[in-house]
Amino acid sequence: MHSCFREMIVETTPIPAFPLKGKEFHGIPSPSGGGLGWGWFKTLPLLYAAFGVFLLTPINIAAAELRIGLSGEVTSLDPHLLASQPNLTVGRHVFESLTDVDPQTKLIPGLAERWRAIDVTTWEFNLRRGVKFHDGSDFTAEDAAFSMQRPLSIKGSPGGFASYVRAIESATAVDAHTLRIKTKYPYGALPEDINSILIVSRKHALNAGPEDFDAGRAMIGTGPYKFVRYQRGDRLELARHDNWWGKAPAWNRVTLRVIPADPSRTASLLSGELDAIEHVPSADIKNVNKNNNLRVTQTTSWRTILLHLDQYRAQPPGVTDANGKPLAKNPFMDLRVRQAISKAINRNAIAERVMEGLAVPANNIVSPGVFGHNAALKAETYDVEGAKKLLAAAGYPNGFHVTLAGPNNRYINDEQILQTVAQLLTRAGITTRVEAMPMSAFLGRVRKEETAFALLGWGSFAADLALRSLVAAPNPEKGYGAWNWGRYANPKVDALMEQALASIDRNKRETLAREANTLAMNDLAFIPLHHQVVSWAMRASLSYTPRTDEFTFAHHFTPRTP
């Protein structure tokens, strides 16, 4: 191996302990070696050796330029069109929200310095003074009020921000620096919800569509960086906003490169083409850490990887008998079948082998430390014989056939997860075929209701907010169930969730949210698999505090003193 490789440099935020092969383990387990389906990764050590020679000098801080490799496809720069992590990642460089969150997802001030509930349906936000948009105009409460209303005006959104503002009855500028929001009903989660609503310039966004944002005409925000150029599918170029109200970023210019292919993203870092990358592939971490010019930082993510099951159609697509004929009834509607599927999945094996330590087995809707997490809920024990008995008791002694769909370029090792789950279910009697595809194509299939069994990753500030999107019975008027692909419905879960969301007493709200989370998980509203451990790799001359919410922000990277 090339001489530029040495002992690994790694920073970690403590990862909760979880059982592994009968032992209590803290931190990241060592890669298991072969893993499942890693043949095409075997050439990477050669790439490391080839590219490592170019990393003999630290980043040129004087150049004040930062180049970051992002893992997800950016589908639009319109900040209110599609609520996806990649879109929000790029959007938050240009735009800001009234409330913000720290790296541990604790709510902190953003464009609003403070806020309070005047009564159970009225909130008042006091906005920062002296904040400038990129065109030099003043940010006012009128812009904030307009931004709260805009998501509801967008037609044909593939999964937008409407659910975050459905509770709002009115948003009114009391004066230039005071925004008053009235909700349709008591709603304690408003400060968290509006964190997802990026503030646009009313002047530039009033009649703007997605094409105006992609072209830069409407990309006028208050954030730390200004729009320079966007090349779809490749990159977003930004320049520092020198009149930003926050601490001046270290970088004059930033390039956000979109590189969904894991090997390509890692190779670009190793060659010196990039200064930092997000979502370091599990197969690469060991070797990347051996390079004395690189470092890795990581933490447990808020993201739960899960499987949605169709629980509303009598004969869902892709669910058949051994001869390919539709079953007499939908097996996913039977709790025993859902329990069998859960027992048939070896979560520890997925965490150790497929994820090579970058996962914590899950049985919660939110990860440890997130509002409403129930630590008493333990991940299902792998029990293939128990799964077979449950299937037989449900009337499927010979199992059945299903198609499992999911993305192959969105979550850590997502296609490998799909293939592993399929193998495990097949062993238990549920013959499973995988359909893996790019995230954009996958979401298109979901929107057309062509999937009945599908993989999704979801991160949230709180259990009640996650339940609202993933588990609540679909209710467009209230914004419930926007991502409840299986249309699971449980009135008791919904009632507890609504009581939680209505409470402005955070302690009471968390108790109710935890209770609703527990009920939904015991009923297997969906099949939780694991919580991701998220990683960033960068030049050793850089520093980045790992974020539970997985966001990658150029203005949070800082030069590091040797």
XYZ file of C-alpha atoms in Angstrom:
562
model
C 0.000 0.000 0.000
C 1.229 3.527 -0.752
C 3.363 5.251 1.873
C 0.839 8.070 2.294
C -1.433 5.658 4.195
C -1.025 5.492 7.989
C -3.036 5.031 11.185
C -6.585 6.321 10.883
C -7.672 9.780 12.013
C -11.268 9.718 13.167
C -13.489 11.933 15.272
C -16.735 10.492 16.562
C -19.759 11.660 18.429
C -20.592 8.797 20.852
C -22.880 6.200 19.286
C -25.386 4.422 21.544
C -24.459 0.922 22.615
C -26.179 -1.939 20.832
C -25.828 -5.732 21.043
C -23.560 -7.412 18.543
C -22.928 -11.138 18.617
C -23.853 -11.300 22.272
C -21.548 -8.450 23.318
C -22.171 -4.869 24.313
C -20.468 -2.625 21.811
C -19.797 1.109 21.906
C -18.779 2.917 18.742
C -18.232 1.587 15.243
C -17.494 -2.113 14.715
C -14.639 -2.980 12.397
C -15.640 -3.884 8.848
C -16.368 -7.566 8.565
C -14.368 -8.074 5.416
C -16.299 -9.659 2.574
C -19.789 -8.427 3.358
C -22.625 -9.002 0.915
C -22.368 -7.959 -2.720
C -19.143 -5.944 -2.477
C -17.329 -7.420 -5.478
C -17.183 -4.175 -7.385
C -15.642 -2.400 -4.370
C -12.584 -4.653 -4.422
C -10.778 -2.369 -6.841
C -11.000 0.654 -4.527
C -7.738 -0.034 -2.665
C -6.007 0.320 -6.033
C -7.748 3.655 -6.491
C -6.588 4.737 -3.051
C -3.022 3.834 -3.905
C -3.255 5.599 -7.238
C -4.926 8.755 -5.976
C -3.241 9.003 -2.579
C -0.088 10.449 -4.067
C -1.968 13.631 -4.984
C -2.912 14.326 -1.366
C 0.515 15.264 -0.070
C -0.292 18.936 0.531
C -2.961 20.462 2.781
C -5.831 22.543 1.464
C -4.832 26.012 0.316
C -6.719 28.099 2.868
C -5.569 31.299 1.182
C -7.641 30.351 -1.840
C -10.724 30.348 0.439
C -12.554 27.994 -1.889
C -14.342 24.849 -0.716
C -15.463 21.969 -2.935
C -17.919 19.483 -1.432
C -19.249 16.226 -2.866
C -22.937 15.627 -2.129
C -24.495 12.173 -2.318
C -28.094 12.889 -3.290
C -29.718 14.062 -6.493
C -30.838 17.702 -6.409
C -34.143 17.824 -8.279
C -34.979 21.522 -7.896
C -33.655 24.720 -6.343
C -37.195 25.889 -5.547
C -37.111 25.727 -1.726
C -40.820 24.886 -1.444
C -41.237 22.291 -4.202
C -39.942 18.974 -2.846
C -39.090 18.270 0.795
C -36.015 16.123 0.157
C -32.722 16.271 2.024
C -30.544 16.981 -1.046
C -32.760 19.908 -2.091
C -32.762 21.307 1.447
C -28.994 20.899 1.719
C -28.321 23.178 -1.229
C -31.249 25.456 -0.368
C -30.000 26.214 3.132
C -26.824 27.740 1.759
C -28.863 30.470 0.067
C -32.006 30.663 2.203
C -32.691 30.550 5.939
C -35.607 29.709 8.197
C -37.105 31.524 11.170
C -36.037 28.776 13.564
C -32.838 26.802 13.264
C -31.370 23.664 14.845
C -27.924 22.907 16.227
C -25.912 19.792 15.253
C -27.848 17.743 17.843
C -31.206 18.943 16.393
C -31.934 21.248 19.339
C -34.148 24.148 18.271
C -32.297 27.487 18.254
C -32.953 30.978 16.844
C -32.649 31.568 13.119
C -34.055 34.629 11.364
C -36.325 34.889 14.411
C -34.374 35.863 17.527
C -37.134 34.640 19.840
C -40.742 33.428 19.820
C -43.542 32.720 22.225
C -47.034 31.288 22.354
C -49.430 34.101 23.237
C -52.189 31.532 23.599
C -52.782 27.972 22.334
C -53.453 29.178 18.765
C -51.335 32.342 18.508
C -47.566 32.571 18.143
C -45.413 35.665 17.891
C -41.956 35.705 16.296
C -39.544 38.599 16.809
C -37.307 38.864 13.755
C -33.673 39.876 13.525
C -33.022 43.477 12.574
C -30.551 44.510 9.906
C -30.811 41.286 7.885
C -30.244 41.830 4.155
C -31.265 39.803 1.135
C -28.585 39.137 -1.474
C -29.872 42.016 -3.600
C -29.339 44.424 -0.695
C -33.008 44.803 0.254
C -34.190 44.444 3.857
C -35.661 41.210 5.182
C -39.015 41.985 6.831
C -41.991 40.210 8.342
C -43.765 40.583 4.980
C -41.239 38.192 3.424
C -41.723 35.763 6.300
C -45.525 35.885 6.014
C -45.347 35.339 2.248
C -42.993 32.365 2.701
C -45.425 30.712 5.125
C -48.170 30.906 2.499
C -46.210 30.032 -0.652
C -45.978 26.203 -0.193
C -49.762 25.923 -0.452
C -49.771 27.774 -3.783
C -47.469 25.325 -5.580
C -49.326 22.944 -7.858
C -48.106 19.472 -8.719
C -45.511 19.224 -5.978
C -44.144 15.650 -5.820
C -43.900 15.817 -2.018
C -43.711 19.364 -0.877
C -43.863 21.447 2.243
C -47.610 21.828 2.584
C -47.765 19.573 5.653
C -45.540 22.022 7.538
C -47.970 24.909 7.077
C -51.347 23.160 7.032
C -51.972 24.136 10.652
C -51.510 27.839 9.879
C -54.685 29.882 9.552
C -52.926 33.204 8.985
C -49.456 34.729 9.022
C -49.470 38.489 9.553
C -46.742 41.113 9.658
C -47.528 43.139 12.777
C -44.643 45.430 11.910
C -41.387 45.079 9.980
C -39.844 42.816 12.613
C -42.814 41.044 14.197
C -44.646 38.103 12.660
C -47.828 36.746 14.207
C -49.054 33.297 13.225
C -52.483 31.999 14.115
C -53.112 28.278 13.865
C -56.415 26.583 13.037
C -56.241 24.571 16.246
C -53.909 24.313 19.256
C -50.529 23.382 17.828
C -47.345 23.120 19.876
C -45.089 21.879 17.080
C -45.207 25.096 15.037
C -41.624 26.222 15.846
C -40.302 22.865 14.591
C -42.509 22.887 11.506
C -41.487 26.296 10.276
C -37.837 25.330 10.524
C -38.515 23.479 7.260
C -39.896 26.594 5.554
C -37.089 28.574 3.957
C -37.666 32.315 3.716
C -37.708 33.748 0.201
C -37.850 37.337 -1.023
C -41.473 38.245 -1.701
C -40.356 40.634 -4.416
C -38.464 37.966 -6.349
C -40.595 34.887 -5.588
C -44.138 36.311 -5.873
C -44.737 35.016 -9.400
C -41.747 32.690 -9.638
C -41.840 28.995 -10.491
C -39.219 26.268 -10.133
C -37.604 27.293 -13.419
C -36.945 30.785 -12.030
C -35.095 29.341 -9.041
C -33.082 26.922 -11.192
C -32.062 29.818 -13.443
C -31.073 31.945 -10.440
C -33.626 34.698 -11.019
C -35.488 33.916 -7.797
C -32.487 32.574 -5.848
C -32.366 35.648 -3.650
C -32.112 34.695 0.011
C -30.601 35.993 3.245
C -28.211 33.048 3.712
C -24.418 32.935 3.907
C -23.982 32.283 0.169
C -25.257 33.808 -3.054
C -26.233 31.914 -6.176
C -23.669 31.965 -8.995
C -24.459 29.059 -11.314
C -26.441 25.829 -11.322
C -25.743 22.944 -13.665
C -28.448 20.324 -13.161
C -27.119 16.922 -12.258
C -23.615 18.273 -11.693
C -23.030 21.285 -9.465
C -24.158 24.471 -7.725
C -21.641 27.307 -7.527
C -21.933 29.902 -4.762
C -20.206 33.087 -3.611
C -20.000 34.405 -0.069
C -22.692 36.864 1.049
C -20.509 39.497 2.684
C -23.493 41.232 4.302
C -24.704 38.098 6.050
C -25.806 38.763 9.640
C -23.963 35.670 10.987
C -20.292 34.937 11.462
C -18.522 35.290 8.126
C -17.871 31.886 6.497
C -14.257 30.948 5.870
C -14.819 30.374 2.153
C -15.181 33.034 -0.547
C -16.475 30.515 -3.038
C -18.177 27.140 -2.686
C -18.908 24.426 -5.226
C -21.440 21.766 -4.274
C -20.895 18.785 -6.580
C -23.663 16.196 -6.973
C -22.002 12.758 -7.099
C -24.501 10.020 -6.151
C -22.131 7.149 -7.061
C -20.215 6.243 -3.908
C -16.947 5.134 -5.575
C -16.833 8.281 -7.708
C -17.417 10.543 -4.707
C -14.645 8.872 -2.715
C -12.259 8.867 -5.692
C -12.854 12.602 -6.202
C -11.830 13.265 -2.605
C -8.764 11.047 -2.850
C -7.632 12.675 -6.099
C -7.857 16.168 -4.612
C -10.741 17.177 -6.872
C -12.899 17.679 -3.754
C -12.082 18.940 -0.270
C -14.874 17.096 1.555
C -17.615 14.557 0.934
C -20.719 13.466 2.789
C -22.044 9.919 3.343
C -18.715 8.162 3.149
C -19.408 4.623 1.888
C -18.958 2.018 4.612
C -16.624 0.009 2.373
C -14.340 3.029 2.028
C -13.999 4.330 5.578
C -11.227 1.993 6.723
C -8.989 2.857 3.771
C -9.862 6.556 3.707
C -8.846 6.799 7.352
C -5.430 5.364 6.536
C -4.602 8.427 4.465
C -2.677 10.883 6.642
C -4.124 13.828 4.713
C -7.755 12.915 5.419
C -9.981 12.691 8.444
C -13.494 11.375 9.131
C -16.137 12.652 11.525
C -19.393 10.811 12.247
C -22.447 10.505 14.476
C -25.690 8.584 14.795
C -28.178 10.086 12.365
C -31.796 10.974 13.028
C -32.694 8.907 9.969
C -34.621 5.672 10.374
C -34.448 3.214 7.480
C -37.775 1.402 7.216
C -40.022 -0.734 5.052
C -43.516 0.448 4.131
C -46.176 -2.218 3.542
C -49.408 -1.747 1.605
C -52.243 -1.988 4.131
C -55.138 -0.610 2.110
C -55.590 -2.589 -1.128
C -57.161 -6.025 -1.260
C -54.727 -7.112 -3.974
C -51.624 -4.906 -3.913
C -49.226 -4.968 -6.895
C -46.317 -7.375 -6.722
C -47.896 -9.618 -4.063
C -48.801 -13.038 -5.506
C -48.855 -16.764 -4.898
C -46.114 -19.076 -6.185
C -47.700 -19.082 -9.649
C -47.814 -15.302 -9.969
C -51.554 -15.067 -9.334
C -53.044 -12.463 -6.953
C -53.763 -13.677 -3.432
C -57.320 -13.799 -2.117
C -56.482 -11.086 0.404
C -53.676 -8.696 1.274
C -51.303 -10.498 3.688
C -49.777 -7.221 4.950
C -53.069 -6.355 6.648
C -52.496 -9.237 9.084
C -50.362 -8.247 12.088
C -48.977 -11.792 12.237
C -47.545 -11.411 8.746
C -45.978 -8.070 9.639
C -44.504 -9.673 12.761
C -43.170 -12.549 10.655
C -41.461 -10.121 8.285
C -39.904 -8.281 11.223
C -38.641 -11.504 12.833
C -37.207 -12.729 9.525
C -34.859 -9.716 9.261
C -31.476 -10.052 10.946
C -30.825 -6.423 11.874
C -27.530 -7.135 13.614
C -26.215 -8.842 10.476
C -27.277 -5.860 8.371
C -25.609 -3.443 10.819
C -22.392 -5.455 11.029
C -21.950 -6.779 7.488
C -23.974 -4.729 5.023
C -23.537 -1.412 6.823
C -20.095 -2.355 8.209
C -20.971 -0.701 11.515
C -22.733 2.360 10.103
C -26.102 1.442 11.623
C -27.885 0.968 14.950
C -30.685 -1.676 14.834
C -34.046 0.041 15.315
C -37.504 -0.379 16.751
C -38.444 3.298 16.993
C -39.772 5.874 14.627
C -36.941 8.233 15.661
C -33.338 7.581 16.669
C -31.878 7.731 20.207
C -31.820 11.225 21.665
C -34.592 12.534 19.420
C -37.767 13.916 21.039
C -40.206 11.058 21.719
C -37.760 8.155 21.328
C -38.639 5.199 23.566
C -35.461 3.495 24.783
C -37.537 0.606 26.180
C -38.405 -0.536 22.644
C -35.751 -3.023 21.588
C -35.026 -4.139 18.038
C -36.791 -7.350 17.039
C -34.737 -10.513 17.631
C -33.907 -12.482 14.495
C -36.014 -15.646 14.567
C -36.581 -17.314 11.190
C -38.427 -20.310 12.681
C -40.685 -17.982 14.640
C -41.378 -16.108 11.399
C -42.392 -19.334 9.635
C -44.769 -20.260 12.476
C -46.436 -16.845 12.314
C -46.866 -17.148 8.550
C -48.449 -20.551 8.954
C -50.794 -19.275 11.665
C -51.836 -16.442 9.334
C -52.733 -18.920 6.600
C -49.516 -18.857 4.554
C -47.696 -22.106 5.417
C -46.025 -22.008 2.001
C -45.436 -18.271 2.114
C -46.072 -16.023 -0.882
C -44.187 -13.853 -3.379
C -43.515 -10.104 -3.106
C -41.602 -7.387 -4.924
C -39.508 -5.079 -2.738
C -38.775 -1.677 -4.315
C -36.393 1.045 -3.269
C -33.688 3.501 -4.304
C -30.139 2.545 -5.194
C -28.550 5.982 -4.811
C -30.100 7.682 -1.790
C -29.263 5.980 1.521
C -26.104 4.307 2.782
C -25.818 0.944 0.968
C -29.513 1.079 0.075
C -29.420 -1.482 -2.729
C -27.380 -3.888 -0.598
C -29.964 -3.513 2.171
C -32.736 -4.363 -0.278
C -30.917 -7.441 -1.523
C -30.128 -8.638 2.003
C -33.704 -8.176 3.214
C -34.901 -10.104 0.150
C -32.567 -13.012 0.927
C -33.660 -13.111 4.576
C -37.374 -13.016 3.751
C -36.953 -15.707 1.122
C -35.375 -17.974 3.745
C -38.475 -17.491 5.898
C -40.814 -18.430 3.042
C -41.627 -15.029 1.535
C -39.991 -15.196 -1.891
C -38.802 -11.656 -2.538
C -37.706 -9.988 -5.763
C -35.914 -6.625 -5.649
C -36.503 -3.608 -7.871
C -33.804 -1.020 -7.170
C -33.641 2.235 -9.122
C -32.538 5.882 -8.835
C -34.472 7.851 -6.227
C -36.183 10.057 -8.798
C -37.548 7.039 -10.679
C -38.487 5.308 -7.440
C -40.532 8.273 -6.206
C -42.298 8.321 -9.557
C -43.311 4.697 -9.048
C -44.543 5.464 -5.548
C -46.620 8.430 -6.706
C -48.308 6.171 -9.267
C -49.054 3.668 -6.459
C -47.124 0.959 -8.278
C -45.354 -0.308 -5.156
C -46.701 -2.329 -2.231
C -43.492 -3.040 -0.313
C -40.863 -0.317 -0.334
C -37.814 1.058 1.471
C -37.714 4.627 2.784
C -35.438 6.645 5.069
C -36.923 9.305 7.329
C -35.454 11.822 9.762
C -37.401 14.108 12.069
C -37.060 16.442 15.057
C -39.700 14.564 17.008
C -41.697 11.341 17.130
C -45.054 13.082 16.754
C -43.848 14.895 13.627
C -42.544 11.647 12.146
C -45.842 9.926 12.959
C -47.741 12.728 11.249
C -45.894 12.113 7.979
C -45.285 8.360 8.042
C -48.102 6.772 10.042
C -51.114 9.073 10.393
C -54.157 8.252 8.296
C -53.856 10.437 5.176
C -55.631 13.757 5.641
C -54.620 16.381 3.043
C -56.485 19.117 4.895
C -54.261 18.697 7.956
C -51.191 17.535 6.041
C -51.256 14.101 7.658
C -49.892 10.936 6.084
C -48.055 12.598 3.187
C -45.443 9.797 3.288
C -47.722 7.047 4.632
C -47.277 4.987 1.481
C -48.918 1.898 2.965
C -51.908 3.937 4.209
C -51.694 2.370 7.625
C -54.496 3.676 9.837
C -54.922 3.373 13.610
C -57.343 5.828 15.292
C -55.625 5.365 18.675
C -52.230 6.306 17.250
C -53.735 9.297 15.453
C -55.501 10.497 18.614
C -52.328 10.340 20.710
C -50.325 12.037 17.968
C -52.855 14.865 17.669
C -52.889 15.367 21.443
C -49.097 15.576 21.390
C -49.009 18.054 18.517
C -51.648 20.218 20.193
C -49.735 20.607 23.451
C -47.566 23.675 24.040
C -46.267 21.980 27.210
C -43.149 20.199 25.882
C -42.981 17.630 28.706
C -46.614 16.615 28.195
C -46.116 16.636 24.457
C -43.123 14.290 24.637
C -44.957 11.845 26.903
C -47.835 11.651 24.438
C -45.490 11.434 21.432
C -43.577 8.569 23.032
C -46.825 6.734 23.785
C -48.005 7.136 20.187
C -44.613 5.985 18.901
C -44.793 2.879 21.092
C -48.287 1.968 19.943
C -47.383 2.379 16.261
C -44.229 0.289 16.609
C -45.988 -2.501 18.519
C -48.575 -2.596 15.726
C -45.793 -2.511 13.095
C -47.230 0.400 11.163
C -44.034 -0.110 9.157
C -40.983 -2.351 9.631
C -38.095 -0.377 11.201
C -34.641 -1.615 10.201
C -31.965 0.682 11.592
C -30.790 4.207 12.281
C -27.939 5.312 10.034
C -24.544 6.349 11.309
C -23.572 9.217 9.064
C -19.998 10.139 8.105
C -18.107 12.993 6.477
C -14.575 12.755 5.074
C -12.404 15.793 4.467
C -8.893 17.124 4.191
C -7.081 16.860 7.504
C -6.784 20.644 7.461
C -10.570 20.994 7.795
C -12.985 20.572 10.684
C -16.717 19.801 10.674
C -19.049 19.073 13.576
C -21.124 16.004 12.601
C -24.838 16.707 12.449
C -27.574 14.363 13.628
C -29.793 15.718 10.839
C -27.187 14.699 8.200
C -27.012 18.153 6.618
C -23.774 19.246 4.980
C -23.204 23.001 5.161
C -20.169 24.719 3.647
C -20.347 27.553 6.195
C -19.954 25.025 9.031
C -16.607 23.790 7.696
C -13.668 25.639 9.232
C -9.891 25.564 8.726
C -8.259 23.367 11.343
C -5.016 24.293 13.046
C -2.524 21.390 12.864
